[in-house]
Amino acid sequence: MSVPPDSLPGMRSTARTPPVDDRSGSEFRTTLTGGRPTLSPSRAMDFKQCPLKYRLRAIDRIAETPSLQAVRGTLVHAVLEDLFGLPAAERLPERADTLAASAWSRVRGERPEVVESLTDQRLEVFLDEARALVRRYYRLEDPTRFDPESCEARVEVELDDGVPLLGIIDRIDVAATGALRVVDYKTGRAPGPTRETQALFQLKFYALMVLRTRGRVPAQLRLIYLADAQILTYTPQEQELLRFERTLSALWAAIEEAGRSGDFQPNSTRLCSYCDYQPLCPEFGGTPPPYPGWPTGDPTARSTAATRLQ
């Protein structure tokens, strides 16, 4: 099967695993079986940015009002997942346009507060914005020319030192040679050079999960930015991922220590202006609710089970 020139060598059509319809709200799914917190890319960034924000999201589980942009991102991911659920020959731009309405019927049920804010006219504009982002995807890849191995795959793995990782990987491609590519879609614009390291944090996280579940380093990490039709690619090295693993272990140890003491300090940055938790933050004159305690009651408790990709 022919492939786009920037694809992995030897890309082939593969039998697809059943897609996991888990995108909506996946950023807030923070527990493995047993109810204990896990470390996802988003929760890791939360703690690095502001430990109190991590606590209010991952431990107190205080709901936030999703932005219209975030819901649009959820919708675009759902459309792309549905697109790759079609036979390759049917993945044409015209067909992709028709998928927005059916994907919205699923997404809207999980975001009723957003639906209520949309008039009929604004809803049509909202859906057109999502369709435009999907059409822009066609400038970067031709989905009729390859089959991904999986889309929206929920992956859980526990590292050797007990750090529980959780992620939703947008897409995994496998070449005939067995080479793996991890792909993540972004509905925003590509970052500038100074922010590329932060952008790659999520992909390195997923690459480490693939290494620990499949025993192979992905040949390529790819971030697809739909707003400005840009692709950021990166080739990870095993030693680099092992160093990254140690970074995550140190981060989890800090989270556990905060969970043990209940001391999740706020950290004021320019990002605070976008935070829903300002009314509960001491930096803005608020008071957090009483600390409910670490969900398991023991932040050092370890699960013996890990779900692995086959």
GROMACS .gro file of C-alpha atoms in nm:
model
  310
    1MET     CA    1   0.000   0.000   0.000
    2SER     CA    2   0.137   0.341  -0.092
    3VAL     CA    3   0.187   0.590   0.188
    4PRO     CA    4   0.262   0.961   0.229
    5PRO     CA    5   0.634   1.029   0.170
    6ASP     CA    6   0.689   1.137   0.531
    7SER     CA    7   0.538   0.817   0.671
    8LEU     CA    8   0.731   0.538   0.834
    9PRO     CA    9   0.906   0.312   0.581
   10GLY     CA   10   0.710  -0.004   0.517
   11MET     CA   11   0.378   0.123   0.652
   12ARG     CA   12   0.111  -0.132   0.581
   13SER     CA   13  -0.256  -0.195   0.631
   14THR     CA   14  -0.311  -0.361   0.968
   15ALA     CA   15  -0.600  -0.518   1.151
   16ARG     CA   16  -0.733  -0.244   1.377
   17THR     CA   17  -0.802  -0.301   1.742
   18PRO     CA   18  -1.147  -0.183   1.851
   19PRO     CA   19  -1.129   0.192   1.918
   20VAL     CA   20  -1.184   0.310   2.272
   21ASP     CA   21  -1.447   0.584   2.288
   22ASP     CA   22  -1.272   0.746   2.582
   23ARG     CA   23  -1.162   1.085   2.454
   24SER     CA   24  -1.436   1.290   2.612
   25GLY     CA   25  -1.327   1.372   2.964
   26SER     CA   26  -1.018   1.151   2.937
   27GLU     CA   27  -0.801   1.430   3.077
   28PHE     CA   28  -0.987   1.391   3.406
   29ARG     CA   29  -0.973   1.011   3.434
   30THR     CA   30  -0.711   0.985   3.706
   31THR     CA   31  -0.756   0.646   3.869
   32LEU     CA   32  -0.669   0.285   3.801
   33THR     CA   33  -0.868  -0.003   3.942
   34GLY     CA   34  -0.890   0.044   4.318
   35GLY     CA   35  -0.945   0.418   4.306
   36ARG     CA   36  -0.587   0.531   4.359
   37PRO     CA   37  -0.445   0.823   4.158
   38THR     CA   38  -0.237   0.763   3.848
   39LEU     CA   39   0.005   0.978   3.657
   40SER     CA   40  -0.110   1.096   3.315
   41PRO     CA   41   0.066   1.360   3.104
   42SER     CA   42  -0.194   1.619   3.204
   43ARG     CA   43  -0.177   1.541   3.573
   44ALA     CA   44   0.203   1.544   3.562
   45MET     CA   45   0.196   1.890   3.404
   46ASP     CA   46  -0.064   2.001   3.661
   47PHE     CA   47   0.166   1.913   3.951
   48LYS     CA   48   0.469   2.071   3.784
   49GLN     CA   49   0.267   2.387   3.720
   50CYS     CA   50   0.079   2.405   4.051
   51PRO     CA   51   0.055   2.129   4.317
   52LEU     CA   52  -0.272   2.275   4.449
   53LYS     CA   53  -0.427   2.254   4.104
   54TYR     CA   54  -0.323   1.889   4.090
   55ARG     CA   55  -0.484   1.824   4.427
   56LEU     CA   56  -0.815   1.991   4.340
   57ARG     CA   57  -0.836   1.802   4.010
   58ALA     CA   58  -0.696   1.459   4.091
   59ILE     CA   59  -0.780   1.413   4.460
   60ASP     CA   60  -1.075   1.641   4.543
   61ARG     CA   61  -1.214   1.578   4.192
   62ILE     CA   62  -1.375   1.923   4.182
   63ALA     CA   63  -1.541   1.962   3.844
   64GLU     CA   64  -1.442   2.242   3.609
   65THR     CA   65  -1.646   2.407   3.339
   66PRO     CA   66  -1.497   2.298   3.005
   67SER     CA   67  -1.420   2.575   2.759
   68LEU     CA   68  -1.582   2.577   2.419
   69GLN     CA   69  -1.235   2.529   2.269
   70ALA     CA   70  -1.177   2.217   2.479
   71VAL     CA   71  -1.511   2.069   2.373
   72ARG     CA   72  -1.431   2.149   2.010
   73GLY     CA   73  -1.105   1.956   2.056
   74THR     CA   74  -1.299   1.661   2.194
   75LEU     CA   75  -1.530   1.675   1.893
   76VAL     CA   76  -1.244   1.688   1.641
   77HIS     CA   77  -1.078   1.387   1.805
   78ALA     CA   78  -1.409   1.198   1.787
   79VAL     CA   79  -1.444   1.281   1.416
   80LEU     CA   80  -1.091   1.161   1.339
   81GLU     CA   81  -1.151   0.842   1.535
   82ASP     CA   82  -1.472   0.779   1.339
   83LEU     CA   83  -1.289   0.858   1.015
   84PHE     CA   84  -1.034   0.583   1.074
   85GLY     CA   85  -1.318   0.348   1.163
   86LEU     CA   86  -1.426   0.363   0.798
   87PRO     CA   87  -1.277   0.154   0.517
   88ALA     CA   88  -0.973   0.336   0.378
   89ALA     CA   89  -1.135   0.418   0.044
   90GLU     CA   90  -1.421   0.600   0.219
   91ARG     CA   91  -1.202   0.836   0.424
   92LEU     CA   92  -1.253   1.127   0.188
   93PRO     CA   93  -1.290   1.491   0.295
   94GLU     CA   94  -1.655   1.495   0.193
   95ARG     CA   95  -1.729   1.196   0.414
   96ALA     CA   96  -1.534   1.349   0.702
   97ASP     CA   97  -1.762   1.655   0.682
   98THR     CA   98  -2.065   1.435   0.746
   99LEU     CA   99  -1.913   1.279   1.058
  100ALA     CA  100  -1.921   1.596   1.269
  101ALA     CA  101  -2.296   1.579   1.338
  102SER     CA  102  -2.294   1.215   1.451
  103ALA     CA  103  -1.982   1.268   1.664
  104TRP     CA  104  -2.146   1.573   1.822
  105SER     CA  105  -2.448   1.365   1.919
  106ARG     CA  106  -2.213   1.159   2.138
  107VAL     CA  107  -2.002   1.443   2.273
  108ARG     CA  108  -2.295   1.668   2.362
  109GLY     CA  109  -2.437   1.414   2.607
  110GLU     CA  110  -2.122   1.439   2.815
  111ARG     CA  111  -2.106   1.819   2.803
  112PRO     CA  112  -2.467   1.939   2.862
  113GLU     CA  113  -2.350   2.269   3.013
  114VAL     CA  114  -2.182   2.359   2.683
  115VAL     CA  115  -2.484   2.256   2.479
  116GLU     CA  116  -2.703   2.488   2.681
  117SER     CA  117  -2.480   2.783   2.593
  118LEU     CA  118  -2.507   2.727   2.218
  119THR     CA  119  -2.789   2.880   2.017
  120ASP     CA  120  -2.883   2.701   1.694
  121GLN     CA  121  -2.684   2.957   1.497
  122ARG     CA  122  -2.380   2.934   1.722
  123LEU     CA  123  -2.394   2.554   1.712
  124GLU     CA  124  -2.370   2.557   1.335
  125VAL     CA  125  -2.069   2.789   1.354
  126PHE     CA  126  -1.916   2.560   1.618
  127LEU     CA  127  -1.962   2.251   1.397
  128ASP     CA  128  -1.822   2.438   1.095
  129GLU     CA  129  -1.513   2.527   1.298
  130ALA     CA  130  -1.463   2.159   1.382
  131ARG     CA  131  -1.513   2.058   1.018
  132ALA     CA  132  -1.256   2.318   0.910
  133LEU     CA  133  -0.996   2.172   1.146
  134VAL     CA  134  -1.062   1.822   1.011
  135ARG     CA  135  -1.033   1.947   0.652
  136ARG     CA  136  -0.699   2.103   0.743
  137TYR     CA  137  -0.585   1.759   0.856
  138TYR     CA  138  -0.598   1.649   0.491
  139ARG     CA  139  -0.318   1.892   0.408
  140LEU     CA  140  -0.088   1.688   0.629
  141GLU     CA  141  -0.186   1.324   0.578
  142ASP     CA  142  -0.396   1.120   0.338
  143PRO     CA  143  -0.599   0.881   0.557
  144THR     CA  144  -0.701   0.673   0.254
  145ARG     CA  145  -0.344   0.550   0.212
  146PHE     CA  146  -0.276   0.375   0.543
  147ASP     CA  147  -0.448   0.205   0.836
  148PRO     CA  148  -0.345   0.284   1.192
  149GLU     CA  149  -0.309  -0.004   1.433
  150SER     CA  150  -0.518   0.169   1.701
  151CYS     CA  151  -0.700   0.494   1.773
  152GLU     CA  152  -0.783   0.645   2.112
  153ALA     CA  153  -0.620   0.353   2.293
  154ARG     CA  154  -0.635   0.367   2.672
  155VAL     CA  155  -0.301   0.242   2.805
  156GLU     CA  156  -0.213   0.170   3.168
  157VAL     CA  157   0.120   0.045   3.294
  158GLU     CA  158   0.300   0.035   3.627
  159LEU     CA  159   0.672   0.104   3.619
  160ASP     CA  160   0.913  -0.122   3.806
  161ASP     CA  161   0.926   0.119   4.099
  162GLY     CA  162   0.546   0.129   4.121
  163VAL     CA  163   0.469   0.454   3.937
  164PRO     CA  164   0.123   0.404   3.779
  165LEU     CA  165   0.100   0.561   3.433
  166LEU     CA  166  -0.218   0.622   3.237
  167GLY     CA  167  -0.265   0.769   2.890
  168ILE     CA  168  -0.503   0.791   2.598
  169ILE     CA  169  -0.292   0.763   2.281
  170ASP     CA  170  -0.462   0.927   1.983
  171ARG     CA  171  -0.307   0.696   1.726
  172ILE     CA  172  -0.044   0.425   1.691
  173ASP     CA  173   0.088   0.336   1.345
  174VAL     CA  174   0.286   0.019   1.278
  175ALA     CA  175   0.506  -0.037   0.972
  176ALA     CA  176   0.558  -0.373   0.806
  177THR     CA  177   0.902  -0.373   0.967
  178GLY     CA  178   0.739  -0.344   1.310
  179ALA     CA  179   0.847   0.017   1.356
  180LEU     CA  180   0.602   0.218   1.568
  181ARG     CA  181   0.484   0.575   1.536
  182VAL     CA  182   0.294   0.753   1.814
  183VAL     CA  183   0.066   1.033   1.691
  184ASP     CA  184  -0.116   1.302   1.886
  185TYR     CA  185  -0.359   1.555   1.738
  186LYS     CA  186  -0.371   1.914   1.861
  187THR     CA  187  -0.643   2.156   1.758
  188GLY     CA  188  -0.431   2.458   1.848
  189ARG     CA  189  -0.126   2.609   1.678
  190ALA     CA  190   0.225   2.467   1.680
  191PRO     CA  191   0.443   2.603   1.961
  192GLY     CA  192   0.744   2.823   1.908
  193PRO     CA  193   1.096   2.682   1.955
  194THR     CA  194   1.100   2.774   2.324
  195ARG     CA  195   0.789   2.565   2.393
  196GLU     CA  196   0.872   2.254   2.192
  197THR     CA  197   1.020   2.078   2.496
  198GLN     CA  198   0.692   2.115   2.682
  199ALA     CA  199   0.501   1.999   2.374
  200LEU     CA  200   0.715   1.685   2.354
  201PHE     CA  201   0.661   1.597   2.720
  202GLN     CA  202   0.331   1.425   2.639
  203LEU     CA  203   0.476   1.229   2.348
  204LYS     CA  204   0.778   1.116   2.551
  205PHE     CA  205   0.534   1.002   2.819
  206TYR     CA  206   0.349   0.791   2.561
  207ALA     CA  207   0.674   0.666   2.409
  208LEU     CA  208   0.784   0.542   2.750
  209MET     CA  209   0.451   0.363   2.796
  210VAL     CA  210   0.496   0.195   2.457
  211LEU     CA  211   0.850   0.094   2.552
  212ARG     CA  212   0.731  -0.059   2.879
  213THR     CA  213   0.430  -0.236   2.727
  214ARG     CA  214   0.580  -0.353   2.397
  215GLY     CA  215   0.952  -0.356   2.464
  216ARG     CA  216   1.023  -0.128   2.167
  217VAL     CA  217   1.113   0.237   2.133
  218PRO     CA  218   0.881   0.415   1.888
  219ALA     CA  219   1.062   0.509   1.569
  220GLN     CA  220   0.882   0.841   1.557
  221LEU     CA  221   0.673   1.073   1.771
  222ARG     CA  222   0.441   1.305   1.580
  223LEU     CA  223   0.235   1.603   1.694
  224ILE     CA  224  -0.017   1.719   1.436
  225TYR     CA  225  -0.130   2.079   1.487
  226LEU     CA  226  -0.452   2.141   1.297
  227ALA     CA  227  -0.501   2.515   1.352
  228ASP     CA  228  -0.200   2.604   1.137
  229ALA     CA  229  -0.146   2.269   0.961
  230GLN     CA  230   0.196   2.198   1.111
  231ILE     CA  231   0.366   1.873   1.210
  232LEU     CA  232   0.627   1.839   1.483
  233THR     CA  233   0.821   1.512   1.465
  234TYR     CA  234   1.078   1.367   1.700
  235THR     CA  235   1.287   1.050   1.708
  236PRO     CA  236   1.334   0.928   2.066
  237GLN     CA  237   1.629   0.727   2.190
  238GLU     CA  238   1.603   0.452   2.452
  239GLN     CA  239   1.851   0.614   2.690
  240GLU     CA  240   1.658   0.937   2.666
  241LEU     CA  241   1.334   0.757   2.760
  242LEU     CA  242   1.507   0.587   3.052
  243ARG     CA  243   1.614   0.928   3.180
  244PHE     CA  244   1.259   1.050   3.131
  245GLU     CA  245   1.137   0.750   3.330
  246ARG     CA  246   1.357   0.858   3.622
  247THR     CA  247   1.211   1.209   3.593
  248LEU     CA  248   0.858   1.070   3.621
  249SER     CA  249   0.958   0.856   3.917
  250ALA     CA  250   1.096   1.161   4.098
  251LEU     CA  251   0.782   1.357   4.015
  252TRP     CA  252   0.559   1.077   4.146
  253ALA     CA  253   0.765   1.061   4.465
  254ALA     CA  254   0.699   1.433   4.517
  255ILE     CA  255   0.327   1.378   4.456
  256GLU     CA  256   0.323   1.092   4.706
  257GLU     CA  257   0.499   1.305   4.966
  258ALA     CA  258   0.244   1.582   4.917
  259GLY     CA  259  -0.031   1.321   4.937
  260ARG     CA  260   0.110   1.194   5.265
  261SER     CA  261   0.135   1.540   5.423
  262GLY     CA  262  -0.157   1.708   5.248
  263ASP     CA  263   0.075   1.997   5.162
  264PHE     CA  264  -0.011   2.092   4.804
  265GLN     CA  265   0.121   2.445   4.767
  266PRO     CA  266  -0.022   2.690   4.512
  267ASN     CA  267   0.217   2.829   4.253
  268SER     CA  268   0.123   3.162   4.099
  269THR     CA  269   0.201   3.197   3.726
  270ARG     CA  270   0.056   3.373   3.426
  271LEU     CA  271  -0.156   3.062   3.368
  272CYS     CA  272  -0.358   3.139   3.682
  273SER     CA  273  -0.582   3.371   3.481
  274TYR     CA  274  -0.717   3.064   3.300
  275CYS     CA  275  -0.773   2.854   3.613
  276ASP     CA  276  -1.125   2.770   3.735
  277TYR     CA  277  -0.991   2.714   4.086
  278GLN     CA  278  -0.912   3.079   4.166
  279PRO     CA  279  -1.201   3.102   4.419
  280LEU     CA  280  -1.037   2.817   4.615
  281CYS     CA  281  -0.680   2.940   4.587
  282PRO     CA  282  -0.502   3.130   4.869
  283GLU     CA  283  -0.314   3.329   4.605
  284PHE     CA  284  -0.649   3.489   4.515
  285GLY     CA  285  -0.794   3.515   4.864
  286GLY     CA  286  -0.970   3.178   4.852
  287THR     CA  287  -0.962   2.881   5.087
  288PRO     CA  288  -0.926   2.521   4.964
  289PRO     CA  289  -1.168   2.266   5.110
  290PRO     CA  290  -1.034   2.043   5.388
  291TYR     CA  291  -0.789   1.791   5.248
  292PRO     CA  292  -0.983   1.465   5.197
  293GLY     CA  293  -0.674   1.247   5.225
  294TRP     CA  294  -0.498   1.033   4.969
  295PRO     CA  295  -0.763   0.814   4.798
  296THR     CA  296  -0.613   0.482   4.910
  297GLY     CA  297  -0.531   0.614   5.255
  298ASP     CA  298  -0.169   0.517   5.187
  299PRO     CA  299   0.020   0.706   4.916
  300THR     CA  300   0.288   0.436   4.909
  301ALA     CA  301   0.044   0.152   4.840
  302ARG     CA  302   0.128  -0.031   4.521
  303SER     CA  303  -0.097  -0.213   4.278
  304THR     CA  304   0.035  -0.545   4.150
  305ALA     CA  305  -0.168  -0.532   3.830
  306ALA     CA  306  -0.082  -0.354   3.508
  307THR     CA  307  -0.269  -0.357   3.179
  308ARG     CA  308  -0.041  -0.414   2.885
  309LEU     CA  309  -0.089  -0.364   2.513
  310GLN     CA  310  -0.057  -0.682   2.318
   0.00000   0.00000   0.00000
